[in-house]
Amino acid sequence: MAFTATSDVTNGIGKITLAGELDAAAAPTFRTEVEKVAAEQPRRLVLMMQDLEYMASAGLRVLIYARQRMAQNVDIFVVGAQEPIRETLEKTGFHHSVTQLETYDPAVIENT
Amino acid sequence: MERIDIHPTHTFQTYKLRMGRAFPFGATAVPGGVNFAVFSRFATACTLVLFRKGEREPMIEIPFRDEFRIGNVFTMIVFDLDFENTEYGFRMEGPFLPEQGQRFDPNCILLDPYAKAIAGRDIWGETPDWSDPYQHRARFVYDDFDWEDDRPLELPLEDLVIYEMHVRSFTRDPSSGVKHPGTYAAIRDKIPYLKSLGVNCVELLPIFEFDEFENSRPHPERDEMLYQYWGYSTVGFFAPKAGYAATSRFGMQVDEVKTLIKEFHKNGIEVFLDVVFNHTAEGNEYGPTISFRGIDNKTYYMLTPEGYYFNFSGCGNTLNCNNPVVRGMVLDCLRYWAAEYHIDGFRFDLAAVLGRDPFGAPMVNPPLLETLAFDPILAKCKLIAEAWDAGGLYQVGTFPAYGRWAEWNGKYRDDLRKFLKGEAGLAGAMAQRIQGSPDLYSGRGTGASINFITAHDGFTLADLVSYNEKHNYANGENNNDGANDNESWNCGWEGPTEDPAINALRRRQMKNAMAMLMVSQGVPMLLMGDEVGRTQQGNNNTYCQDNELNWFDWKLVDTNADFLRFVQQCTAFRKAHPVLRKADHLRNQDYAGTGYADISWHGTRAWNADWSSQSRVLAFMLDGAHVHGDIPRDDYIYVAMNMHWDMHGFELPQLPGGRQWYISANTSMPSPEDFWEPGNEPRLENQREFLVGPRSVVILVGR
């Protein structure tokens, strides 16, 4: 499935919704969205991954880029990542840098 | 400002090209494309072969244009390649004249010697498609990684406790309870265990890409395969073994290894790699052509005048390490692992080979060893030689060190084993080994001596006290493989027994071995699993066994908890006492004004060691005032080693200033009284003499 990434920033919550297969060819699209969101200086970054089916190392690199691009006090949430992607995050250690949630939980994301 | 050399100048079919840069060698990302550079002195032409990931037929073959060659380096930039989904190789044209050492074959697709990731054996043990003409397939890697503030730890060498570990074996057994058994990722889950054991350095058996199917064959007794399991047979020096990665299906083994190293460092544990530069996986003239043989046989291998392979490695060929080009590759490789992977040190397999000239003669001043010793990037890396080779060169104590190289101290292993099993006349040798072997390493400090009793080659500790002979039939070589001189003793019965006396003696001998190792000056090394009594059922050469002979059985952590506790106490004792970890050799003199030498020697009578050919006992005392620098003075430490089968009373040296002796360890005692917690050591009732049981070690502290 072709990769899509859409983003918006509302009340300081930056949200990027990812779908399809995030490979090397698709990574620049994702990166563009990260930069768009970062420009708005949100206090949270939420990555909606329910429909993301695959992530290659280029995709992981954009995640790391996002972590470094955001201010240190910006928490990053990964929402609804499917098992293979969650495993990739764990095996490469990136899960230490983010908070993983099953579903979008406003109580956790918006109020913490 | 934009570079002016990032635009294509040539095309080949639909591919855009320009002349590349001659270095670095290998495949490197450049703006808009990938730069390829490959050396061959004798090739007359070279073709770049590109594949879509995993496909058998190339998508394109692009010859290097004549004007793209500089010196002996073929170089080219190819634009617009799919970085993640492309694999590459080379074809080389040139003479096929084996008697002159030339073995070019343009039918072969050759692996880049500098490949940073290699596909083809991604999933461990998955039978390869043997009809595929390109078995080990070079890939591109991103050389970025989020290291945060990590860097190599640079712990003092003499403070290390090394743990020799096989990546797959450590967690492959189901008892490990990890999510991805047998992988780099799984080791991360076991870091708390390693910390509790008290090790601060892991030395990984080879993790450079190798082929577990090299010389694979059916197990002689069971329905399984024998593999090239340990991995002492390199396919590519720059690529981590993909089959050890949980993420290799996604081609992310590089990230997984780096994540493991970062996590180790966060926990204060250094990472050493066991590196194999003495030979490659291509074997002799009957072996496969994977890379070096087809790229430049005559440069990469030591050849006889008739063009046959010298075999100083015992593995078919010998890498021509003191050819300047090969030397450059070795240096590039180590620099890459040190800089890109933050590796803390390297242990060189059969390192004596690295000191031989291209015709096999040992050199006085081997340029490779000197280069590595003085290299700016490797400057803080520990360099450890296995100072012998399979061609008969034995250099323990004489390895060209340049003030930098440490050695696996084979004499420590041999002398300690002989002393342990009760051989007479070892007191003098043991005095040297206890002191960090100044007889071998005078002027080089204690860090030159890596002390070990067991390593991957040979018996495990539990087997050392359970078998007189090797039992290697499972290797399918009629018990002809593996060493015959093990200096082991089975304590009265060959193999497992129900006899409680024999089992108690074995357990005590294991404690004796650990205790003596941990009170020796120098750098102790433990073999994975010895701390819980891991057995290989008498097999002393399990290089091919992908099964419980190698796998760490985590149930032993519970069943042998008392022995594990003893080992933990040993490492904790070593850590608590800096006088056991002096950087310089002991002088056998008093230079702290206490009236006591830094080390003094004793026997059943204080101040009178028995150095005779009949002796089986030795005791020594360390005066903790002789620690260097600004460290507060340490305790007195007294160690009595009675390897005789009878109990002996040891007269204790008297302590100055009203200090008293306290009992720390006594291997005759059952757990937990075999090793007292620091601070809780009971004071000795009798301060004049201690009865040391048969074949026992006693450690006292004086304070």
mmCIF file with all atom_site columns, C-alpha atoms in Angstrom, chain A residues 22-25 27 54-61 64 67-68 83-84 87-97, chain B residues 53 82-85 142-148 179-180 185 188 246-247 249-252 254-256 258-259 263 266:
data_model
loop_
_atom_site.group_PDB
_atom_site.id
_atom_site.type_symbol
_atom_site.label_atom_id
_atom_site.label_alt_id
_atom_site.label_comp_id
_atom_site.label_asym_id
_atom_site.label_entity_id
_atom_site.label_seq_id
_atom_site.pdbx_PDB_ins_code
_atom_site.Cartn_x
_atom_site.Cartn_y
_atom_site.Cartn_z
_atom_site.occupancy
_atom_site.B_iso_or_equiv
_atom_site.pdbx_formal_charge
_atom_site.auth_seq_id
_atom_site.auth_comp_id
_atom_site.auth_asym_id
_atom_site.auth_atom_id
_atom_site.pdbx_PDB_model_num
ATOM 1  C CA . LEU A 1 22  ? 7.265  3.478   5.229  1.00 0.00 ? 22  LEU A CA 1
ATOM 2  C CA . ASP A 1 23  ? 10.348 2.573   3.202  1.00 0.00 ? 23  ASP A CA 1
ATOM 3  C CA . ALA A 1 24  ? 13.313 4.559   1.927  1.00 0.00 ? 24  ALA A CA 1
ATOM 4  C CA . ALA A 1 25  ? 11.311 6.056   -0.915 1.00 0.00 ? 25  ALA A CA 1
ATOM 5  C CA . ALA A 1 27  ? 10.798 8.501   4.229  1.00 0.00 ? 27  ALA A CA 1
ATOM 6  C CA . TYR A 1 54  ? 5.823  -1.651  7.559  1.00 0.00 ? 54  TYR A CA 1
ATOM 7  C CA . MET A 1 55  ? 8.747  0.481   8.550  1.00 0.00 ? 55  MET A CA 1
ATOM 8  C CA . ALA A 1 56  ? 12.236 0.181   7.087  1.00 0.00 ? 56  ALA A CA 1
ATOM 9  C CA . SER A 1 57  ? 15.373 1.573   8.631  1.00 0.00 ? 57  SER A CA 1
ATOM 10 C CA . ALA A 1 58  ? 14.939 4.832   6.727  1.00 0.00 ? 58  ALA A CA 1
ATOM 11 C CA . GLY A 1 59  ? 11.637 5.289   8.572  1.00 0.00 ? 59  GLY A CA 1
ATOM 12 C CA . LEU A 1 60  ? 13.278 4.639   11.906 1.00 0.00 ? 60  LEU A CA 1
ATOM 13 C CA . ARG A 1 61  ? 15.813 7.278   11.026 1.00 0.00 ? 61  ARG A CA 1
ATOM 14 C CA . ILE A 1 64  ? 15.179 9.619   15.457 1.00 0.00 ? 64  ILE A CA 1
ATOM 15 C CA . ARG A 1 67  ? 13.215 13.157  18.426 1.00 0.00 ? 67  ARG A CA 1
ATOM 16 C CA . GLN A 1 68  ? 16.231 15.354  17.800 1.00 0.00 ? 68  GLN A CA 1
ATOM 17 C CA . GLU A 1 83  ? 3.211  -5.659  16.449 1.00 0.00 ? 83  GLU A CA 1
ATOM 18 C CA . PRO A 1 84  ? 6.014  -5.825  13.823 1.00 0.00 ? 84  PRO A CA 1
ATOM 19 C CA . GLU A 1 87  ? 9.057  -4.903  17.809 1.00 0.00 ? 87  GLU A CA 1
ATOM 20 C CA . THR A 1 88  ? 11.280 -2.960  15.473 1.00 0.00 ? 88  THR A CA 1
ATOM 21 C CA . LEU A 1 89  ? 11.154 -0.025  17.852 1.00 0.00 ? 89  LEU A CA 1
ATOM 22 C CA . GLU A 1 90  ? 12.052 -2.254  20.769 1.00 0.00 ? 90  GLU A CA 1
ATOM 23 C CA . LYS A 1 91  ? 14.806 -4.195  19.121 1.00 0.00 ? 91  LYS A CA 1
ATOM 24 C CA . THR A 1 92  ? 16.527 -1.047  17.999 1.00 0.00 ? 92  THR A CA 1
ATOM 25 C CA . GLY A 1 93  ? 16.028 0.682   21.314 1.00 0.00 ? 93  GLY A CA 1
ATOM 26 C CA . PHE A 1 94  ? 13.906 3.580   20.083 1.00 0.00 ? 94  PHE A CA 1
ATOM 27 C CA . HIS A 1 95  ? 11.066 2.707   22.459 1.00 0.00 ? 95  HIS A CA 1
ATOM 28 C CA . HIS A 1 96  ? 13.137 4.287   25.226 1.00 0.00 ? 96  HIS A CA 1
ATOM 29 C CA . SER A 1 97  ? 12.645 7.670   23.568 1.00 0.00 ? 97  SER A CA 1
ATOM 30 C CA . LYS B 2 53  ? 17.104 -6.949  -2.995 1.00 0.00 ? 53  LYS B CA 1
ATOM 31 C CA . ASP B 2 82  ? 17.338 2.738   -4.138 1.00 0.00 ? 82  ASP B CA 1
ATOM 32 C CA . PHE B 2 83  ? 19.547 2.701   -1.055 1.00 0.00 ? 83  PHE B CA 1
ATOM 33 C CA . GLU B 2 84  ? 17.534 0.176   0.932  1.00 0.00 ? 84  GLU B CA 1
ATOM 34 C CA . ASN B 2 85  ? 16.558 -2.214  -1.803 1.00 0.00 ? 85  ASN B CA 1
ATOM 35 C CA . TYR B 2 142 ? 23.213 4.170   6.854  1.00 0.00 ? 142 TYR B CA 1
ATOM 36 C CA . ASP B 2 143 ? 26.200 5.004   8.971  1.00 0.00 ? 143 ASP B CA 1
ATOM 37 C CA . ASP B 2 144 ? 24.192 7.256   11.286 1.00 0.00 ? 144 ASP B CA 1
ATOM 38 C CA . PHE B 2 145 ? 22.934 6.204   14.681 1.00 0.00 ? 145 PHE B CA 1
ATOM 39 C CA . ASP B 2 146 ? 21.563 8.067   17.663 1.00 0.00 ? 146 ASP B CA 1
ATOM 40 C CA . TRP B 2 147 ? 24.414 7.415   20.101 1.00 0.00 ? 147 TRP B CA 1
ATOM 41 C CA . GLU B 2 148 ? 23.354 10.331  22.331 1.00 0.00 ? 148 GLU B CA 1
ATOM 42 C CA . LYS B 2 179 ? 11.373 -12.724 23.307 1.00 0.00 ? 179 LYS B CA 1
ATOM 43 C CA . HIS B 2 180 ? 13.939 -13.159 20.545 1.00 0.00 ? 180 HIS B CA 1
ATOM 44 C CA . ALA B 2 185 ? 18.471 -7.821  21.055 1.00 0.00 ? 185 ALA B CA 1
ATOM 45 C CA . ARG B 2 188 ? 19.968 -6.619  26.340 1.00 0.00 ? 188 ARG B CA 1
ATOM 46 C CA . ALA B 2 246 ? 16.212 -10.164 15.402 1.00 0.00 ? 246 ALA B CA 1
ATOM 47 C CA . THR B 2 247 ? 15.816 -7.388  12.842 1.00 0.00 ? 247 THR B CA 1
ATOM 48 C CA . ARG B 2 249 ? 14.646 -9.434  7.981  1.00 0.00 ? 249 ARG B CA 1
ATOM 49 C CA . PHE B 2 250 ? 14.430 -5.670  7.808  1.00 0.00 ? 250 PHE B CA 1
ATOM 50 C CA . GLY B 2 251 ? 18.149 -5.296  7.194  1.00 0.00 ? 251 GLY B CA 1
ATOM 51 C CA . MET B 2 252 ? 18.541 -3.476  10.509 1.00 0.00 ? 252 MET B CA 1
ATOM 52 C CA . VAL B 2 254 ? 23.599 -2.591  12.226 1.00 0.00 ? 254 VAL B CA 1
ATOM 53 C CA . ASP B 2 255 ? 21.157 -0.621  14.388 1.00 0.00 ? 255 ASP B CA 1
ATOM 54 C CA . GLU B 2 256 ? 20.499 -3.624  16.589 1.00 0.00 ? 256 GLU B CA 1
ATOM 55 C CA . LYS B 2 258 ? 24.741 -0.491  18.025 1.00 0.00 ? 258 LYS B CA 1
ATOM 56 C CA . THR B 2 259 ? 21.741 -0.436  20.350 1.00 0.00 ? 259 THR B CA 1
ATOM 57 C CA . GLU B 2 263 ? 22.966 -0.330  26.387 1.00 0.00 ? 263 GLU B CA 1
ATOM 58 C CA . LYS B 2 266 ? 24.983 2.653   29.883 1.00 0.00 ? 266 LYS B CA 1
#
